[in-house]
XYZ file of C-alpha atoms in Angstrom:
445
model
C 89.976 -1.223 110.377
C 86.367 -0.777 109.300
C 85.284 -4.457 109.523
C 81.895 -3.851 107.924
C 83.437 -3.314 104.482
C 85.373 -6.609 104.350
C 82.330 -8.913 104.724
C 80.553 -10.232 101.660
C 76.907 -9.725 100.666
C 75.861 -13.261 101.641
C 72.695 -13.642 103.777
C 72.711 -17.454 103.875
C 72.245 -19.277 107.144
C 75.479 -21.114 106.422
C 77.973 -18.460 105.398
C 79.539 -19.040 102.024
C 83.209 -18.756 101.323
C 84.346 -15.565 99.654
C 85.716 -17.410 96.660
C 82.180 -18.641 95.869
C 80.916 -15.070 95.270
C 80.228 -13.792 91.783
C 80.599 -10.317 90.291
C 77.985 -8.895 87.907
C 79.544 -6.403 85.509
C 76.179 -5.063 84.370
C 75.059 -4.113 87.919
C 78.640 -3.753 89.180
C 77.752 -5.811 92.249
C 79.209 -8.718 94.185
C 76.536 -11.304 95.025
C 76.054 -14.778 96.419
C 74.809 -17.284 93.800
C 72.802 -19.092 96.497
C 70.860 -16.328 98.250
C 70.836 -13.655 95.535
C 69.733 -15.104 92.213
C 66.561 -13.311 91.145
C 68.235 -9.963 90.372
C 71.006 -11.427 88.244
C 69.162 -14.392 86.693
C 69.233 -12.834 83.224
C 72.660 -11.193 83.544
C 75.223 -12.490 81.083
C 78.305 -10.518 82.165
C 78.983 -12.503 85.314
C 82.417 -13.629 86.491
C 83.927 -15.288 89.516
C 85.208 -13.122 92.385
C 88.775 -14.346 91.805
C 88.747 -13.162 88.190
C 87.140 -9.820 89.063
C 89.616 -9.188 91.911
C 92.706 -10.086 89.937
C 95.248 -7.202 89.960
C 93.738 -5.258 92.903
C 97.048 -5.305 94.756
C 98.974 -3.944 91.783
C 100.213 -0.361 92.057
C 98.496 0.433 88.757
C 95.109 -0.860 89.945
C 92.472 1.528 88.601
C 89.888 0.496 91.180
C 92.071 1.016 94.284
C 93.831 4.119 92.988
C 90.565 5.742 91.952
C 89.000 4.940 95.326
C 91.983 6.347 97.201
C 91.757 9.560 95.168
C 87.985 9.842 95.691
C 88.240 9.205 99.445
C 91.031 11.762 99.730
C 88.989 14.279 97.749
C 85.898 13.782 99.893
C 87.985 14.063 103.047
C 89.521 17.261 101.660
C 86.046 18.620 100.978
C 84.909 17.911 104.523
C 88.066 19.402 106.000
C 87.436 22.464 103.854
C 83.936 22.686 105.291
C 85.354 22.456 108.810
C 87.883 25.175 108.002
C 85.183 27.403 106.523
C 82.973 26.902 109.557
C 85.851 27.685 111.926
C 86.758 30.808 109.938
C 83.100 31.801 109.909
C 82.992 31.480 113.700
C 86.086 33.669 113.936
C 84.487 36.240 111.623
C 81.289 36.176 113.657
C 83.222 36.795 116.857
C 85.052 39.700 115.226
C 81.806 41.126 113.786
C 80.253 40.854 117.244
C 83.172 42.843 118.656
C 82.815 45.532 115.975
C 79.063 45.912 116.521
C 79.505 46.120 120.294
C 82.212 48.744 119.780
C 79.959 50.798 117.493
C 77.060 50.590 119.964
C 79.375 51.596 122.813
C 80.747 54.507 120.760
C 77.194 55.619 119.940
C 76.258 55.530 123.613
C 79.374 57.506 124.533
C 78.568 60.067 121.833
C 75.044 60.375 123.239
C 76.457 60.805 126.744
C 78.788 63.548 125.516
C 75.898 65.255 123.710
C 73.687 65.110 126.817
C 76.569 66.465 128.912
C 76.897 69.357 126.468
C 73.153 70.071 126.708
C 73.314 69.935 130.513
C 76.275 72.318 130.558
C 74.510 74.670 128.125
C 71.366 74.814 130.297
C 73.481 75.290 133.425
C 75.364 78.207 131.837
C 72.088 79.776 130.729
C 70.671 79.481 134.257
C 73.804 81.065 135.744
C 73.593 83.918 133.225
C 69.911 84.642 133.936
C 70.443 84.435 137.687
C 73.388 86.845 137.561
C 71.340 89.269 135.448
C 68.452 89.207 137.952
C 70.769 89.364 140.958
C 72.506 92.508 139.660
C 69.217 94.318 139.046
C 67.613 93.247 142.314
C 70.720 94.135 144.384
C 70.627 97.644 142.924
C 66.965 97.988 143.888
C 67.608 96.640 147.386
C 70.388 99.210 147.922
C 68.058 102.053 146.847
C 65.266 100.845 149.125
C 67.687 100.448 152.032
C 68.834 104.066 151.629
C 65.170 105.253 151.716
C 64.523 103.172 154.821
C 67.532 104.679 156.570
C 66.341 108.219 155.717
C 62.833 107.486 157.012
C 64.242 106.065 160.253
C 66.281 109.216 160.735
C 63.230 111.455 160.130
C 61.144 109.362 162.459
C 63.755 109.711 165.195
C 64.023 113.492 164.595
C 60.244 113.949 164.895
C 60.203 111.985 168.136
C 63.052 114.017 169.685
C 61.644 117.445 168.698
C 58.249 116.503 170.102
C 59.796 115.531 173.400
C 62.524 118.119 173.882
C 62.049 121.086 171.487
C 59.612 123.984 171.586
C 56.270 123.814 169.842
C 57.453 126.204 167.146
C 60.490 124.044 166.408
C 58.336 120.943 166.433
C 55.823 122.559 164.045
C 58.572 123.517 161.577
C 60.125 120.052 161.708
C 56.735 118.392 161.258
C 55.916 120.478 158.176
C 59.299 119.747 156.577
C 58.954 116.034 157.303
C 55.432 116.082 155.880
C 56.629 117.593 152.603
C 59.344 114.867 152.398
C 56.731 112.247 153.149
C 54.565 113.477 150.300
C 57.497 113.188 147.906
C 58.265 109.727 149.284
C 54.702 108.634 148.594
C 54.984 109.676 144.967
C 58.405 108.009 144.627
C 57.128 104.794 146.242
C 54.264 104.445 143.777
C 56.569 105.012 140.783
C 59.328 102.779 142.178
C 56.921 99.980 143.029
C 55.620 99.926 139.471
C 59.191 99.579 138.170
C 59.936 96.562 140.395
C 59.583 93.102 138.814
C 59.283 89.616 140.234
C 61.568 87.213 138.374
C 60.896 83.511 138.059
C 62.976 80.806 136.392
C 61.130 78.024 134.601
C 62.203 74.987 132.631
C 60.453 73.585 129.601
C 61.305 69.921 129.671
C 60.465 69.221 126.046
C 60.259 65.487 125.471
C 60.114 63.476 128.652
C 62.313 60.477 129.295
C 59.499 58.162 128.202
C 59.126 60.105 124.939
C 62.847 59.795 124.301
C 62.710 56.079 125.068
C 59.877 55.766 122.574
C 61.880 57.567 119.890
C 65.132 55.702 120.605
C 63.855 52.170 121.002
C 67.155 50.763 119.772
C 70.601 51.950 118.684
C 70.232 49.927 115.507
C 69.116 46.578 114.244
C 71.263 43.478 114.454
C 70.675 41.164 111.504
C 71.884 37.641 110.937
C 72.368 37.059 107.228
C 72.448 33.471 106.050
C 74.376 32.903 102.821
C 74.587 29.770 100.763
C 77.898 27.993 101.218
C 79.915 27.686 98.026
C 82.572 25.016 97.958
C 84.698 24.095 94.955
C 84.662 20.313 94.629
C 88.215 19.095 95.048
C 87.487 16.104 92.840
C 87.494 18.463 89.853
C 89.441 21.500 91.082
C 91.969 20.091 93.525
C 94.677 22.683 92.812
C 92.285 25.633 92.795
C 90.642 24.529 96.021
C 93.992 24.307 97.802
C 94.900 27.766 96.510
C 91.623 29.330 97.686
C 91.897 27.680 101.098
C 95.498 28.773 101.578
C 94.757 32.350 100.523
C 91.728 32.527 102.796
C 93.742 31.270 105.745
C 96.630 33.626 104.964
C 94.310 36.623 104.684
C 93.088 36.063 108.215
C 96.445 35.064 109.604
C 97.600 38.513 110.669
C 94.393 39.244 112.560
C 93.174 35.977 114.009
C 96.055 33.557 114.096
C 99.746 33.485 114.842
C 102.846 32.386 112.981
C 106.545 32.050 113.697
C 109.281 33.979 111.923
C 112.909 33.193 112.692
C 115.161 36.236 112.212
C 118.185 34.666 113.830
C 119.321 34.057 117.373
C 120.508 37.627 118.038
C 117.717 39.518 116.255
C 115.293 41.538 118.371
C 112.137 43.306 117.158
C 111.264 46.651 118.770
C 108.548 48.054 116.450
C 106.487 46.733 113.549
C 103.594 47.481 111.200
C 101.993 45.972 108.097
C 101.146 47.325 104.664
C 98.143 46.609 102.369
C 100.075 43.762 100.697
C 100.185 41.950 104.070
C 103.908 42.546 104.393
C 104.928 42.880 108.022
C 107.641 45.533 108.414
C 109.892 45.181 111.463
C 112.732 47.168 113.011
C 114.997 46.016 115.801
C 118.580 45.834 116.919
C 120.191 45.783 113.468
C 120.828 48.366 110.740
C 118.019 46.925 108.635
C 114.294 46.565 108.041
C 112.906 43.034 107.974
C 109.874 42.320 105.768
C 107.732 39.202 106.039
C 104.908 38.345 103.619
C 102.228 36.271 105.321
C 100.773 35.127 102.001
C 103.817 33.264 100.703
C 105.780 33.061 103.998
C 108.726 34.867 102.420
C 111.041 37.222 104.267
C 113.452 39.887 103.085
C 115.917 42.372 104.526
C 116.539 45.997 103.551
C 119.855 47.310 104.861
C 120.070 50.832 106.306
C 122.905 53.188 107.160
C 121.967 53.369 110.859
C 119.788 51.733 113.484
C 116.067 52.401 112.866
C 113.789 53.457 115.726
C 110.305 53.184 114.218
C 108.551 52.202 110.968
C 105.190 53.129 109.395
C 103.700 51.896 106.094
C 102.563 54.571 103.612
C 101.166 52.196 100.963
C 101.919 48.749 99.545
C 105.195 49.941 98.003
C 106.687 52.499 100.402
C 107.156 53.023 104.120
C 108.623 55.628 106.486
C 111.449 54.795 108.847
C 112.552 56.968 111.787
C 116.350 56.971 112.117
C 116.914 58.935 115.344
C 119.470 61.676 114.771
C 119.416 60.947 111.007
C 115.762 61.990 110.673
C 113.160 60.223 108.513
C 113.590 58.350 105.237
C 111.085 57.059 102.672
C 111.930 53.504 101.557
C 110.637 51.580 98.525
C 110.106 47.879 99.283
C 110.523 46.750 95.651
C 113.644 48.701 94.664
C 114.980 49.084 98.245
C 115.700 52.700 97.339
C 115.829 55.268 100.142
C 114.919 58.964 100.050
C 115.802 61.208 102.993
C 112.851 63.562 103.579
C 113.298 65.085 107.064
C 116.514 66.033 108.868
C 115.154 66.604 112.372
C 115.756 64.098 115.185
C 113.108 61.372 115.103
C 112.622 58.151 117.041
C 108.908 57.746 116.243
C 106.845 58.332 113.095
C 103.233 58.142 111.896
C 101.407 58.896 108.641
C 97.816 59.940 107.923
C 96.180 61.669 104.923
C 99.454 62.622 103.163
C 100.918 64.105 106.361
C 104.007 62.797 108.186
C 103.938 63.121 111.995
C 107.054 62.873 114.171
C 108.483 64.223 117.428
C 111.869 65.937 117.743
C 112.409 65.494 121.499
C 109.747 67.940 122.820
C 108.482 69.317 119.487
C 105.705 67.851 117.323
C 106.508 68.206 113.597
C 104.017 67.863 110.739
C 105.377 67.714 107.196
C 104.444 66.708 103.675
C 105.727 63.422 102.320
C 108.361 65.309 100.296
C 109.690 66.969 103.469
C 108.247 70.514 103.529
C 107.197 71.539 107.048
C 103.458 72.120 107.680
C 103.413 72.847 111.412
C 105.674 72.822 114.481
C 104.178 72.585 117.980
C 105.969 72.324 121.346
C 104.397 69.618 123.535
C 106.398 70.141 126.744
C 107.889 66.663 127.248
C 110.105 64.174 125.417
C 107.754 61.778 123.596
C 108.995 58.446 122.272
C 105.818 57.041 120.692
C 103.164 58.550 118.455
C 100.012 57.622 116.571
C 97.292 59.476 114.671
C 93.612 58.572 114.399
C 91.323 59.049 111.408
C 90.298 62.548 112.599
C 93.907 63.743 112.642
C 94.110 63.833 116.443
C 97.627 62.986 117.634
C 98.456 60.782 120.636
C 101.972 60.946 122.097
C 103.553 59.278 125.125
C 106.783 59.239 127.118
C 105.878 55.962 128.936
C 104.596 58.029 131.882
C 101.691 59.911 130.377
C 99.524 59.801 127.270
C 98.643 63.153 125.752
C 96.149 63.956 123.022
C 96.741 66.879 120.633
C 93.523 67.707 118.788
C 93.741 68.321 115.045
C 92.330 71.873 115.184
C 94.774 73.789 117.387
C 96.955 70.930 118.737
C 96.230 71.889 122.334
C 97.547 69.264 124.730
C 95.226 67.276 126.947
C 96.380 64.480 129.256
C 94.502 61.244 128.594
C 96.335 59.138 131.182
C 99.114 60.066 133.595
C 101.377 58.335 136.115
C 99.727 57.892 139.519
C 101.555 57.005 142.721
C 104.230 54.374 142.085
C 102.507 52.828 139.079
C 104.256 53.007 135.717
C 101.969 53.317 132.727
C 103.404 52.261 129.371
C 101.598 53.104 126.139
C 101.317 50.937 123.083
C 98.901 52.214 120.446
C 97.788 50.223 117.429
C 95.689 51.962 114.793
C 93.963 49.185 112.884
C 92.918 51.563 110.142
C 92.273 49.022 107.429
C 90.855 46.154 109.426
C 88.316 47.556 111.904
C 86.979 50.783 110.485
C 89.511 53.179 112.011
C 88.974 51.905 115.526
C 91.781 52.935 117.864
C 92.942 50.170 120.170
C 95.018 51.240 123.182
C 96.674 48.560 125.287
C 97.811 49.806 128.661
C 100.263 47.602 130.556
C 100.421 48.661 134.208
C 103.360 47.501 136.331
C 103.397 48.133 140.119
């Protein structure tokens, strides 16, 4: 109990009894007639404390009931402020994550660009070197042949001088002299045709110049907004509604909730749509839907066990039915339209294109079922997702492969190593975090 509020206003040396206090209606104050007289000396609407307090314990007491309502309203306002501050902290943490992700992506893009420039310069150097090497090797071979001929002539002249007659030596010397004259002319012409090659590198902007140009990846700003709070004393119902909607909006991303589907129900795959309906498939011939705004759940019965589910918009979703292909389901009417007959145990949707895998074959089709493209991927994939660029990621729980959107060539992103088992779970948070792809890799020894 807050003892300070149950003591009277008396400041006398000898404390007065409570029943000696008076109540001034004009000032709406309780006062002691002994120590507080000047303020109320001319007041006419004065009554004893007993008369003023009469009926306070009644259930219809205006004073007590009004105070209880006001205290509850103020407490609600302060709790709302706490909730707003906590939600703001959560938003700030999420915004911090997004900015860090963007900065990291920018740095990775810059690294890729610099790697491309390095590779381009390296290829150009290899091309120039090969061009020079071919030309210089040809020249070296020609010069080597001339050197061999001169060595042979030099040896012949030496042998004739030593062992042959003077006439034979004279003839040989004259013939060698004529060859030497031709060689002199050839040497001068050949020497002029020879070039000295030199590779150089124009650095362009130095590292310091680049640092000067790229002082920062961007500017981080902290924006301070005025807090707006609807006073619950006047708008109690509206305030509760706003607070509940705000909390529900963040529930799927920042908080957790419990949904009881029954003792035997098991969820294997799930997604959500723009209406904040969570769509779930599991071990029954049905799709469960759960709305996080009003905490309502529903069930859409199917003809067979579903394998995967993917939301198209707030009214329709795709469900992979294994050997029964893919169906388009309307959440409002619960109507089902069969659009693809091929085997399918995983499905994704992006930019009006349906993506699925029939064992080892990637299939792209329109929403009405007409085939766009078929591509063999070489292994049996059981999970699939598509990013905002149209690049496809597939996995068989042992490797993750990326199929680019241009020619759908396969590239291994992550593969099984040693005795480790790599399991892929890909969540594309396309509406919440600006098409950021989050890949959670659970590694079990």
